[in-house]
PDB file of N, CA, C and O in Angstrom:
ATOM      1  N   GLU C 195     106.901  -2.483 -76.188  1.00 62.00           N
ATOM      2  CA  GLU C 195     106.743  -1.726 -74.967  1.00 62.00           C
ATOM      3  C   GLU C 195     108.110  -1.687 -73.451  1.00 62.00           C
ATOM      4  O   GLU C 195     107.788  -2.716 -73.267  1.00 62.00           O
ATOM      5  N   GLU C 196     108.887  -0.102 -73.522  1.00 74.00           N
ATOM      6  CA  GLU C 196     109.606  -0.695 -72.855  1.00 74.00           C
ATOM      7  C   GLU C 196     109.319  -0.619 -70.876  1.00 74.00           C
ATOM      8  O   GLU C 196     108.445   0.134 -70.935  1.00 74.00           O
ATOM      9  N   GLU C 197     110.215  -1.731 -70.072  1.00 90.00           N
ATOM     10  CA  GLU C 197     109.337  -1.198 -68.591  1.00 90.00           C
ATOM     11  C   GLU C 197     110.507  -0.325 -68.123  1.00 90.00           C
ATOM     12  O   GLU C 197     111.852  -1.070 -68.482  1.00 90.00           O
ATOM     13  N   LEU C 198     109.883  -0.073 -67.065  1.00 90.00           N
ATOM     14  CA  LEU C 198     111.000   1.190 -66.160  1.00 90.00           C
ATOM     15  C   LEU C 198     111.194   0.273 -65.369  1.00 90.00           C
ATOM     16  O   LEU C 198     110.881  -0.870 -64.516  1.00 90.00           O
ATOM     17  N   PRO C 199     112.652   0.408 -64.858  1.00 93.00           N
ATOM     18  CA  PRO C 199     113.675   0.339 -63.672  1.00 93.00           C
ATOM     19  C   PRO C 199     112.846   0.534 -63.012  1.00 93.00           C
ATOM     20  O   PRO C 199     112.517   1.394 -62.261  1.00 93.00           O
ATOM     21  N   PRO C 200     114.072  -0.645 -61.580  1.00 95.00           N
ATOM     22  CA  PRO C 200     112.921  -0.067 -60.337  1.00 95.00           C
ATOM     23  C   PRO C 200     112.994   1.019 -59.865  1.00 95.00           C
ATOM     24  O   PRO C 200     113.129   1.833 -59.132  1.00 95.00           O
ATOM     25  N   ILE C 201     114.586   1.302 -60.329  1.00 96.00           N
ATOM     26  CA  ILE C 201     115.374   2.845 -59.022  1.00 96.00           C
ATOM     27  C   ILE C 201     114.680   3.721 -59.744  1.00 96.00           C
ATOM     28  O   ILE C 201     114.083   4.541 -59.531  1.00 96.00           O
ATOM     29  N   TYR C 202     114.006   3.382 -60.967  1.00 96.00           N
ATOM     30  CA  TYR C 202     112.358   5.107 -61.690  1.00 96.00           C
ATOM     31  C   TYR C 202     111.666   4.760 -60.438  1.00 96.00           C
ATOM     32  O   TYR C 202     110.705   6.146 -60.464  1.00 96.00           O
ATOM     33  N   PHE C 203     110.721   3.709 -60.017  1.00 95.00           N
ATOM     34  CA  PHE C 203     110.128   3.934 -59.186  1.00 95.00           C
ATOM     35  C   PHE C 203     110.342   4.484 -58.185  1.00 95.00           C
ATOM     36  O   PHE C 203     109.119   5.253 -56.883  1.00 95.00           O
ATOM     37  N   PHE C 204     111.400   4.277 -57.266  1.00 96.00           N
ATOM     38  CA  PHE C 204     111.910   4.308 -55.966  1.00 96.00           C
ATOM     39  C   PHE C 204     112.328   6.015 -56.243  1.00 96.00           C
ATOM     40  O   PHE C 204     111.843   6.567 -55.303  1.00 96.00           O
ATOM     41  N   LEU C 205     113.283   6.108 -57.226  1.00 97.00           N
ATOM     42  CA  LEU C 205     113.495   7.882 -56.955  1.00 97.00           C
ATOM     43  C   LEU C 205     111.517   8.747 -56.845  1.00 97.00           C
ATOM     44  O   LEU C 205     111.666   9.667 -56.493  1.00 97.00           O
ATOM     45  N   ALA C 206     111.000   8.025 -58.319  1.00 96.00           N
ATOM     46  CA  ALA C 206     109.004   8.857 -58.601  1.00 96.00           C
ATOM     47  C   ALA C 206     108.731   8.693 -57.316  1.00 96.00           C
ATOM     48  O   ALA C 206     108.252   9.939 -56.734  1.00 96.00           O
ATOM     49  N   ALA C 207     109.065   8.218 -56.053  1.00 95.00           N
ATOM     50  CA  ALA C 207     108.123   7.538 -54.538  1.00 95.00           C
ATOM     51  C   ALA C 207     108.560   8.850 -53.670  1.00 95.00           C
ATOM     52  O   ALA C 207     107.559   9.142 -52.296  1.00 95.00           O
ATOM     53  N   VAL C 208     110.026   9.616 -53.772  1.00 94.00           N
ATOM     54  CA  VAL C 208     110.058  10.402 -53.198  1.00 94.00           C
ATOM     55  C   VAL C 208     110.357  11.605 -54.223  1.00 94.00           C
ATOM     56  O   VAL C 208     110.967  12.967 -54.006  1.00 94.00           O
ATOM     57  N   GLY C 209     109.985  11.652 -55.131  1.00 95.00           N
ATOM     58  CA  GLY C 209     110.075  12.610 -55.760  1.00 95.00           C
ATOM     59  C   GLY C 209     111.192  13.316 -56.771  1.00 95.00           C
ATOM     60  O   GLY C 209     111.144  14.447 -56.966  1.00 95.00           O
ATOM     61  N   LEU C 210     112.052  12.660 -56.854  1.00 95.00           N
ATOM     62  CA  LEU C 210     112.841  12.612 -57.595  1.00 95.00           C
ATOM     63  C   LEU C 210     113.304  11.855 -59.393  1.00 95.00           C
ATOM     64  O   LEU C 210     114.154  11.868 -59.691  1.00 95.00           O
ATOM     65  N   GLU C 211     112.435  11.739 -59.523  1.00 93.00           N
ATOM     66  CA  GLU C 211     112.286  10.753 -60.786  1.00 93.00           C
ATOM     67  C   GLU C 211     112.788  11.926 -62.207  1.00 93.00           C
ATOM     68  O   GLU C 211     113.072  11.284 -62.795  1.00 93.00           O
ATOM     69  N   GLU C 212     112.914  13.259 -62.260  1.00 95.00           N
ATOM     70  CA  GLU C 212     113.618  13.537 -62.905  1.00 95.00           C
ATOM     71  C   GLU C 212     115.439  13.725 -63.233  1.00 95.00           C
ATOM     72  O   GLU C 212     116.090  13.802 -63.743  1.00 95.00           O
ATOM     73  N   PHE C 213     116.154  12.448 -62.307  1.00 96.00           N
ATOM     74  CA  PHE C 213     117.383  12.709 -61.707  1.00 96.00           C
ATOM     75  C   PHE C 213     117.628  10.877 -62.838  1.00 96.00           C
ATOM     76  O   PHE C 213     118.683  10.491 -62.676  1.00 96.00           O
ATOM     77  N   ILE C 214     116.311  10.276 -63.007  1.00 95.00           N
ATOM     78  CA  ILE C 214     116.597   8.803 -63.090  1.00 95.00           C
ATOM     79  C   ILE C 214     117.994   8.940 -64.667  1.00 95.00           C
ATOM     80  O   ILE C 214     118.011   8.254 -64.379  1.00 95.00           O
ATOM     81  N   SER C 215     117.655   9.877 -65.643  1.00 95.00           N
ATOM     82  CA  SER C 215     118.704   9.931 -66.564  1.00 95.00           C
ATOM     83  C   SER C 215     119.941   9.824 -65.914  1.00 95.00           C
ATOM     84  O   SER C 215     121.222   8.882 -66.069  1.00 95.00           O
ATOM     85  N   VAL C 216     120.594  10.406 -64.930  1.00 96.00           N
ATOM     86  CA  VAL C 216     120.982  10.933 -63.922  1.00 96.00           C
ATOM     87  C   VAL C 216     122.311   9.370 -63.826  1.00 96.00           C
ATOM     88  O   VAL C 216     122.800   8.675 -64.023  1.00 96.00           O
ATOM     89  N   PHE C 217     121.544   8.708 -63.154  1.00 97.00           N
ATOM     90  CA  PHE C 217     122.047   7.320 -62.073  1.00 97.00           C
ATOM     91  C   PHE C 217     121.761   6.086 -62.912  1.00 97.00           C
ATOM     92  O   PHE C 217     122.345   5.513 -63.180  1.00 97.00           O
ATOM     93  N   LEU C 218     120.595   6.396 -64.508  1.00 95.00           N
ATOM     94  CA  LEU C 218     121.078   5.384 -65.528  1.00 95.00           C
ATOM     95  C   LEU C 218     122.380   5.488 -65.911  1.00 95.00           C
ATOM     96  O   LEU C 218     122.651   4.533 -66.770  1.00 95.00           O
ATOM     97  N   LYS C 219     122.587   6.777 -66.870  1.00 95.00           N
ATOM     98  CA  LYS C 219     123.759   7.212 -67.639  1.00 95.00           C
ATOM     99  C   LYS C 219     124.931   6.867 -66.273  1.00 95.00           C
ATOM    100  O   LYS C 219     126.337   5.934 -66.952  1.00 95.00           O
ATOM    101  N   GLU C 220     124.778   6.293 -65.389  1.00 95.00           N
ATOM    102  CA  GLU C 220     126.246   6.022 -64.337  1.00 95.00           C
ATOM    103  C   GLU C 220     126.197   4.526 -63.649  1.00 95.00           C
ATOM    104  O   GLU C 220     126.167   4.474 -63.264  1.00 95.00           O
ATOM    105  N   LYS C 221     124.834   4.346 -65.329  1.00 96.00           N
ATOM    106  CA  LYS C 221     124.561   2.385 -64.724  1.00 96.00           C
ATOM    107  C   LYS C 221     124.190   2.040 -63.026  1.00 96.00           C
ATOM    108  O   LYS C 221     125.025   0.918 -62.829  1.00 96.00           O
ATOM    109  N   PHE C 222     123.912   3.075 -62.709  1.00 96.00           N
ATOM    110  CA  PHE C 222     123.065   2.860 -61.108  1.00 96.00           C
ATOM    111  C   PHE C 222     121.044   1.785 -61.273  1.00 96.00           C
ATOM    112  O   PHE C 222     120.247   1.932 -61.850  1.00 96.00           O
ATOM    113  N   ASP C 223     121.223   1.050 -60.554  1.00 96.00           N
ATOM    114  CA  ASP C 223     120.604   0.117 -59.793  1.00 96.00           C
ATOM    115  C   ASP C 223     119.454   0.528 -59.159  1.00 96.00           C
ATOM    116  O   ASP C 223     120.736   0.880 -58.274  1.00 96.00           O
ATOM    117  N   LEU C 224     118.735  -0.273 -58.427  1.00 94.00           N
ATOM    118  CA  LEU C 224     118.417  -0.061 -57.062  1.00 94.00           C
ATOM    119  C   LEU C 224     119.120  -0.382 -55.959  1.00 94.00           C
ATOM    120  O   LEU C 224     119.222   0.171 -55.238  1.00 94.00           O
ATOM    121  N   ASP C 225     119.644  -1.801 -55.969  1.00 95.00           N
ATOM    122  CA  ASP C 225     120.683  -1.985 -55.493  1.00 95.00           C
ATOM    123  C   ASP C 225     121.936  -1.360 -55.777  1.00 95.00           C
ATOM    124  O   ASP C 225     122.673  -0.822 -53.880  1.00 95.00           O
ATOM    125  N   SER C 226     122.447  -0.777 -55.940  1.00 96.00           N
ATOM    126  CA  SER C 226     123.622  -0.063 -56.258  1.00 96.00           C
ATOM    127  C   SER C 226     123.392   1.589 -55.707  1.00 96.00           C
ATOM    128  O   SER C 226     124.398   2.263 -54.987  1.00 96.00           O
ATOM    129  N   LEU C 227     122.559   2.073 -55.937  1.00 96.00           N
ATOM    130  CA  LEU C 227     121.951   3.289 -55.583  1.00 96.00           C
ATOM    131  C   LEU C 227     121.501   3.079 -54.010  1.00 96.00           C
ATOM    132  O   LEU C 227     122.209   4.111 -52.824  1.00 96.00           O
ATOM    133  N   MET C 228     121.324   1.830 -53.603  1.00 95.00           N
ATOM    134  CA  MET C 228     121.728   2.092 -51.637  1.00 95.00           C
ATOM    135  C   MET C 228     122.776   2.400 -50.927  1.00 95.00           C
ATOM    136  O   MET C 228     122.917   2.252 -49.822  1.00 95.00           O
ATOM    137  N   LEU C 229     124.166   2.318 -52.401  1.00 96.00           N
ATOM    138  CA  LEU C 229     125.420   1.934 -51.664  1.00 96.00           C
ATOM    139  C   LEU C 229     125.985   3.623 -52.019  1.00 96.00           C
ATOM    140  O   LEU C 229     127.236   3.747 -51.643  1.00 96.00           O
ATOM    141  N   VAL C 230     125.010   4.541 -52.066  1.00 96.00           N
ATOM    142  CA  VAL C 230     125.340   5.262 -52.888  1.00 96.00           C
ATOM    143  C   VAL C 230     125.915   6.402 -51.707  1.00 96.00           C
ATOM    144  O   VAL C 230     125.364   6.267 -50.757  1.00 96.00           O
ATOM    145  N   SER C 231     127.174   7.793 -52.468  1.00 96.00           N
ATOM    146  CA  SER C 231     127.697   8.474 -50.766  1.00 96.00           C
ATOM    147  C   SER C 231     126.984  10.023 -50.716  1.00 96.00           C
ATOM    148  O   SER C 231     126.801   9.671 -52.044  1.00 96.00           O
ATOM    149  N   GLU C 232     127.067  10.296 -50.230  1.00 95.00           N
ATOM    150  CA  GLU C 232     126.604  12.132 -50.125  1.00 95.00           C
ATOM    151  C   GLU C 232     127.594  12.116 -51.205  1.00 95.00           C
ATOM    152  O   GLU C 232     127.559  13.452 -52.072  1.00 95.00           O
ATOM    153  N   LYS C 233     128.996  12.379 -51.096  1.00 97.00           N
ATOM    154  CA  LYS C 233     130.197  12.008 -52.161  1.00 97.00           C
ATOM    155  C   LYS C 233     129.750  12.085 -53.707  1.00 97.00           C
ATOM    156  O   LYS C 233     129.849  12.684 -54.385  1.00 97.00           O
ATOM    157  N   ASP C 234     129.289  10.728 -53.973  1.00 96.00           N
ATOM    158  CA  ASP C 234     128.693  10.023 -54.746  1.00 96.00           C
ATOM    159  C   ASP C 234     127.794  11.161 -55.265  1.00 96.00           C
ATOM    160  O   ASP C 234     127.710  11.729 -56.832  1.00 96.00           O
ATOM    161  N   LEU C 235     126.630  11.926 -54.626  1.00 97.00           N
ATOM    162  CA  LEU C 235     125.958  12.354 -55.271  1.00 97.00           C
ATOM    163  C   LEU C 235     125.979  13.400 -55.699  1.00 97.00           C
ATOM    164  O   LEU C 235     125.632  14.720 -56.269  1.00 97.00           O
ATOM    165  N   ILE C 236     127.089  14.158 -54.712  1.00 97.00           N
ATOM    166  CA  ILE C 236     128.164  15.576 -55.027  1.00 97.00           C
ATOM    167  C   ILE C 236     128.410  15.651 -56.601  1.00 97.00           C
ATOM    168  O   ILE C 236     128.080  16.413 -57.013  1.00 97.00           O
ATOM    169  N   ASP C 237     129.050  14.952 -56.326  1.00 96.00           N
ATOM    170  CA  ASP C 237     129.777  14.174 -57.737  1.00 96.00           C
ATOM    171  C   ASP C 237     129.456  13.921 -59.050  1.00 96.00           C
ATOM    172  O   ASP C 237     129.028  14.313 -60.408  1.00 96.00           O
ATOM    173  N   MET C 238     127.667  13.976 -59.017  1.00 96.00           N
ATOM    174  CA  MET C 238     126.823  13.723 -60.332  1.00 96.00           C
ATOM    175  C   MET C 238     125.697  15.069 -59.937  1.00 96.00           C
ATOM    176  O   MET C 238     124.609  15.228 -61.295  1.00 96.00           O
ATOM    177  N   ASN C 239     126.252  15.871 -59.233  1.00 96.00           N
ATOM    178  CA  ASN C 239     125.889  17.370 -59.187  1.00 96.00           C
ATOM    179  C   ASN C 239     124.154  16.988 -59.183  1.00 96.00           C
ATOM    180  O   ASN C 239     123.076  18.121 -59.024  1.00 96.00           O
ATOM    181  N   ILE C 240     124.018  16.362 -58.189  1.00 96.00           N
ATOM    182  CA  ILE C 240     122.449  16.580 -57.397  1.00 96.00           C
ATOM    183  C   ILE C 240     122.407  17.482 -56.447  1.00 96.00           C
ATOM    184  O   ILE C 240     123.647  17.418 -55.812  1.00 96.00           O
ATOM    185  N   PRO C 241     121.792  18.257 -56.379  1.00 97.00           N
ATOM    186  CA  PRO C 241     121.694  19.524 -55.363  1.00 97.00           C
ATOM    187  C   PRO C 241     121.462  19.252 -54.255  1.00 97.00           C
ATOM    188  O   PRO C 241     120.741  17.980 -54.019  1.00 97.00           O
ATOM    189  N   ARG C 242     121.724  19.817 -52.952  1.00 97.00           N
ATOM    190  CA  ARG C 242     121.823  19.566 -51.936  1.00 97.00           C
ATOM    191  C   ARG C 242     120.183  18.970 -51.270  1.00 97.00           C
ATOM    192  O   ARG C 242     120.192  17.889 -50.616  1.00 97.00           O
ATOM    193  N   GLY C 243     119.080  20.020 -51.540  1.00 97.00           N
ATOM    194  CA  GLY C 243     118.463  19.320 -51.144  1.00 97.00           C
ATOM    195  C   GLY C 243     117.854  17.840 -51.532  1.00 97.00           C
ATOM    196  O   GLY C 243     116.595  17.204 -50.985  1.00 97.00           O
ATOM    197  N   GLN C 244     117.201  18.351 -52.806  1.00 96.00           N
ATOM    198  CA  GLN C 244     117.380  16.442 -53.835  1.00 96.00           C
ATOM    199  C   GLN C 244     118.262  15.605 -52.747  1.00 96.00           C
ATOM    200  O   GLN C 244     117.811  14.027 -52.546  1.00 96.00           O
ATOM    201  N   ARG C 245     119.578  15.432 -52.547  1.00 97.00           N
ATOM    202  CA  ARG C 245     120.227  14.952 -52.077  1.00 97.00           C
ATOM    203  C   ARG C 245     119.887  14.173 -50.254  1.00 97.00           C
ATOM    204  O   ARG C 245     120.262  13.157 -50.298  1.00 97.00           O
ATOM    205  N   LEU C 246     119.839  15.361 -49.773  1.00 97.00           N
ATOM    206  CA  LEU C 246     119.214  15.010 -48.798  1.00 97.00           C
ATOM    207  C   LEU C 246     117.886  14.135 -48.628  1.00 97.00           C
ATOM    208  O   LEU C 246     117.416  13.610 -47.750  1.00 97.00           O
ATOM    209  N   LYS C 247     116.881  14.736 -49.170  1.00 96.00           N
ATOM    210  CA  LYS C 247     115.489  13.733 -49.172  1.00 96.00           C
ATOM    211  C   LYS C 247     116.106  12.136 -50.401  1.00 96.00           C
ATOM    212  O   LYS C 247     114.921  11.001 -49.571  1.00 96.00           O
ATOM    213  N   LEU C 248     116.624  11.984 -50.512  1.00 97.00           N
ATOM    214  CA  LEU C 248     117.534  10.440 -51.037  1.00 97.00           C
ATOM    215  C   LEU C 248     118.110   9.975 -50.591  1.00 97.00           C
ATOM    216  O   LEU C 248     118.046   8.620 -50.252  1.00 97.00           O
ATOM    217  N   MET C 249     119.016  10.777 -49.692  1.00 97.00           N
ATOM    218  CA  MET C 249     119.548   9.756 -48.381  1.00 97.00           C
ATOM    219  C   MET C 249     118.594   9.811 -47.398  1.00 97.00           C
ATOM    220  O   MET C 249     119.473   8.410 -47.122  1.00 97.00           O
ATOM    221  N   ARG C 250     117.397  10.232 -47.368  1.00 97.00           N
ATOM    222  CA  ARG C 250     116.591   9.782 -46.322  1.00 97.00           C
ATOM    223  C   ARG C 250     115.504   8.622 -46.508  1.00 97.00           C
ATOM    224  O   ARG C 250     115.641   8.013 -45.683  1.00 97.00           O
ATOM    225  N   ALA C 251     115.883   8.889 -47.985  1.00 96.00           N
ATOM    226  CA  ALA C 251     114.592   7.228 -48.387  1.00 96.00           C
ATOM    227  C   ALA C 251     115.428   6.592 -48.354  1.00 96.00           C
ATOM    228  O   ALA C 251     115.070   5.094 -48.221  1.00 96.00           O
ATOM    229  N   ILE C 252     116.458   6.351 -48.893  1.00 96.00           N
ATOM    230  CA  ILE C 252     117.907   5.109 -49.043  1.00 96.00           C
ATOM    231  C   ILE C 252     117.725   4.358 -47.350  1.00 96.00           C
ATOM    232  O   ILE C 252     117.614   3.000 -46.665  1.00 96.00           O
ATOM    233  N   ALA C 253     117.966   5.048 -46.564  1.00 96.00           N
ATOM    234  CA  ALA C 253     117.864   5.109 -45.416  1.00 96.00           C
ATOM    235  C   ALA C 253     116.757   4.403 -44.868  1.00 96.00           C
ATOM    236  O   ALA C 253     117.122   3.599 -43.909  1.00 96.00           O
ATOM    237  N   GLU C 254     114.992   5.089 -44.875  1.00 95.00           N
ATOM    238  CA  GLU C 254     114.942   4.276 -44.734  1.00 95.00           C
ATOM    239  C   GLU C 254     114.596   2.900 -45.640  1.00 95.00           C
ATOM    240  O   GLU C 254     114.137   2.050 -44.592  1.00 95.00           O
ATOM    241  N   ARG C 255     114.873   3.305 -46.263  1.00 93.00           N
ATOM    242  CA  ARG C 255     114.826   1.485 -47.608  1.00 93.00           C
ATOM    243  C   ARG C 255     115.468   0.624 -46.701  1.00 93.00           C
ATOM    244  O   ARG C 255     115.173  -0.795 -46.602  1.00 93.00           O
ATOM    245  N   LYS C 256     116.817   0.782 -46.118  1.00 92.00           N
ATOM    246  CA  LYS C 256     117.548  -0.275 -45.794  1.00 92.00           C
ATOM    247  C   LYS C 256     116.807  -0.465 -44.182  1.00 92.00           C
ATOM    248  O   LYS C 256     116.969  -1.720 -43.861  1.00 92.00           O
ATOM    249  N   GLU C 257     116.728   1.114 -43.791  1.00 92.00           N
ATOM    250  CA  GLU C 257     116.133  -0.106 -42.180  1.00 92.00           C
ATOM    251  C   GLU C 257     114.612  -0.860 -42.493  1.00 92.00           C
ATOM    252  O   GLU C 257     114.640  -1.515 -41.803  1.00 92.00           O
ATOM    253  N   ALA C 258     113.404  -0.343 -43.437  1.00 91.00           N
ATOM    254  CA  ALA C 258     113.040  -1.877 -43.851  1.00 91.00           C
ATOM    255  C   ALA C 258     113.412  -2.895 -44.148  1.00 91.00           C
ATOM    256  O   ALA C 258     112.023  -3.901 -44.066  1.00 91.00           O
ATOM    257  N   LEU C 259     114.459  -3.126 -44.714  1.00 87.00           N
ATOM    258  CA  LEU C 259     114.667  -4.141 -45.097  1.00 87.00           C
ATOM    259  C   LEU C 259     115.374  -5.314 -44.495  1.00 87.00           C
ATOM    260  O   LEU C 259     115.897  -6.245 -44.758  1.00 87.00           O
ATOM    261  N   GLU C 260     115.859  -4.156 -43.733  1.00 84.00           N
ATOM    262  CA  GLU C 260     116.846  -5.348 -42.161  1.00 84.00           C
ATOM    263  C   GLU C 260     115.699  -6.309 -42.059  1.00 84.00           C
ATOM    264  O   GLU C 260     114.558  -5.901 -41.213  1.00 84.00           O
ATOM    265  N   PRO C 261     116.531  -7.728 -41.618  1.00 77.00           N
ATOM    266  CA  PRO C 261     115.477  -8.857 -40.848  1.00 77.00           C
ATOM    267  C   PRO C 261     115.367  -7.983 -39.363  1.00 77.00           C
ATOM    268  O   PRO C 261     116.627  -7.419 -38.798  1.00 77.00           O
ATOM    269  N   GLU C 262     114.147  -7.753 -38.989  1.00 64.00           N
ATOM    270  CA  GLU C 262     113.818  -8.169 -37.512  1.00 64.00           C
ATOM    271  C   GLU C 262     114.418  -8.686 -36.794  1.00 64.00           C
ATOM    272  O   GLU C 262     114.962 -10.239 -36.824  1.00 64.00           O
ATOM    273  N   GLN C 263     115.244  -8.490 -35.505  1.00 54.00           N
ATOM    274  CA  GLN C 263     115.925  -9.139 -34.595  1.00 54.00           C
ATOM    275  C   GLN C 263     115.017  -9.269 -33.784  1.00 54.00           C
ATOM    276  O   GLN C 263     114.802  -8.182 -32.660  1.00 54.00           O
ATOM    277  N   LEU C 264     114.629 -10.428 -32.955  1.00 51.00           N
ATOM    278  CA  LEU C 264     114.275 -10.900 -31.425  1.00 51.00           C
ATOM    279  C   LEU C 264     115.067 -10.990 -30.751  1.00 51.00           C
ATOM    280  O   LEU C 264     115.945 -11.154 -30.292  1.00 51.00           O
ATOM    281  N   THR C 265     114.475  -9.819 -29.239  1.00 54.00           N
ATOM    282  CA  THR C 265     115.001 -10.500 -28.616  1.00 54.00           C
ATOM    283  C   THR C 265     114.587 -10.771 -27.661  1.00 54.00           C
ATOM    284  O   THR C 265     113.448 -11.242 -28.144  1.00 54.00           O
ATOM    285  N   THR C 266     114.961 -11.061 -25.771  1.00 51.00           N
ATOM    286  CA  THR C 266     113.806 -12.103 -25.092  1.00 51.00           C
ATOM    287  C   THR C 266     113.202 -11.093 -25.161  1.00 51.00           C
ATOM    288  O   THR C 266     111.688 -12.183 -25.115  1.00 51.00           O
ATOM    289  N   ALA C 267     112.876 -10.447 -25.097  1.00 52.00           N
ATOM    290  CA  ALA C 267     111.508  -9.480 -24.309  1.00 52.00           C
ATOM    291  C   ALA C 267     110.518  -9.680 -25.612  1.00 52.00           C
ATOM    292  O   ALA C 267     109.342  -9.133 -25.410  1.00 52.00           O
ATOM    293  N   ASP C 268     111.127  -9.531 -26.671  1.00 52.00           N
ATOM    294  CA  ASP C 268     109.703  -9.527 -27.642  1.00 52.00           C
ATOM    295  C   ASP C 268     109.357 -11.364 -28.351  1.00 52.00           C
ATOM    296  O   ASP C 268     108.289 -11.265 -28.853  1.00 52.00           O
ATOM    297  N   GLU C 269     110.337 -12.093 -28.029  1.00 54.00           N
ATOM    298  CA  GLU C 269     109.387 -13.604 -27.513  1.00 54.00           C
ATOM    299  C   GLU C 269     108.245 -14.085 -27.447  1.00 54.00           C
ATOM    300  O   GLU C 269     107.552 -12.592 -26.448  1.00 54.00           O
ATOM    301  N   VAL C 270     107.268 -14.678 -28.573  1.00 52.00           N
ATOM    302  CA  VAL C 270     106.070 -14.913 -27.501  1.00 52.00           C
ATOM    303  C   VAL C 270     106.324 -16.158 -26.635  1.00 52.00           C
ATOM    304  O   VAL C 270     106.991 -16.555 -27.172  1.00 52.00           O
ATOM    305  N   GLU C 271     105.748 -15.760 -25.505  1.00 54.00           N
ATOM    306  CA  GLU C 271     105.178 -16.792 -24.583  1.00 54.00           C
ATOM    307  C   GLU C 271     104.153 -17.628 -25.114  1.00 54.00           C
ATOM    308  O   GLU C 271     103.089 -17.394 -26.096  1.00 54.00           O
ATOM    309  N   ASP C 272     103.977 -18.637 -24.821  1.00 54.00           N
ATOM    310  CA  ASP C 272     102.979 -19.891 -24.408  1.00 54.00           C
ATOM    311  C   ASP C 272     101.739 -20.021 -23.787  1.00 54.00           C
ATOM    312  O   ASP C 272     102.405 -19.687 -22.539  1.00 54.00           O
ATOM    313  N   SER C 273     100.716 -19.605 -24.375  1.00 53.00           N
ATOM    314  CA  SER C 273      99.778 -19.364 -23.531  1.00 53.00           C
ATOM    315  C   SER C 273      99.344 -20.715 -23.205  1.00 53.00           C
ATOM    316  O   SER C 273      97.804 -20.944 -22.386  1.00 53.00           O
ATOM    317  N   HIS C 274      99.459 -21.224 -22.784  1.00 55.00           N
ATOM    318  CA  HIS C 274      98.792 -23.249 -22.777  1.00 55.00           C
ATOM    319  C   HIS C 274      97.278 -23.154 -22.890  1.00 55.00           C
ATOM    320  O   HIS C 274      96.204 -23.052 -21.903  1.00 55.00           O
ATOM    321  N   LEU C 275      96.541 -22.596 -24.242  1.00 52.00           N
ATOM    322  CA  LEU C 275      95.241 -22.761 -24.434  1.00 52.00           C
ATOM    323  C   LEU C 275      94.622 -24.290 -23.670  1.00 52.00           C
ATOM    324  O   LEU C 275      94.596 -25.444 -23.797  1.00 52.00           O
TER     325      LEU C 275
END
């Protein structure tokens, strides 16, 4: 039984699994999907509404994967138990 690639689950999570064959044909994986531009999606004939959903999902994933930067205000102070 063939395992589904991670890109399938990402696309399915945003309701775009119907486009998995397009992305696989273009040799996209989840990492390269994070580099896609709107022009790339236009060139792949992805409709505008689906492009917007995908671009939002990509932006949200990138944001979630960014390491949190601690600022001075975010640092935890010693409570001197």
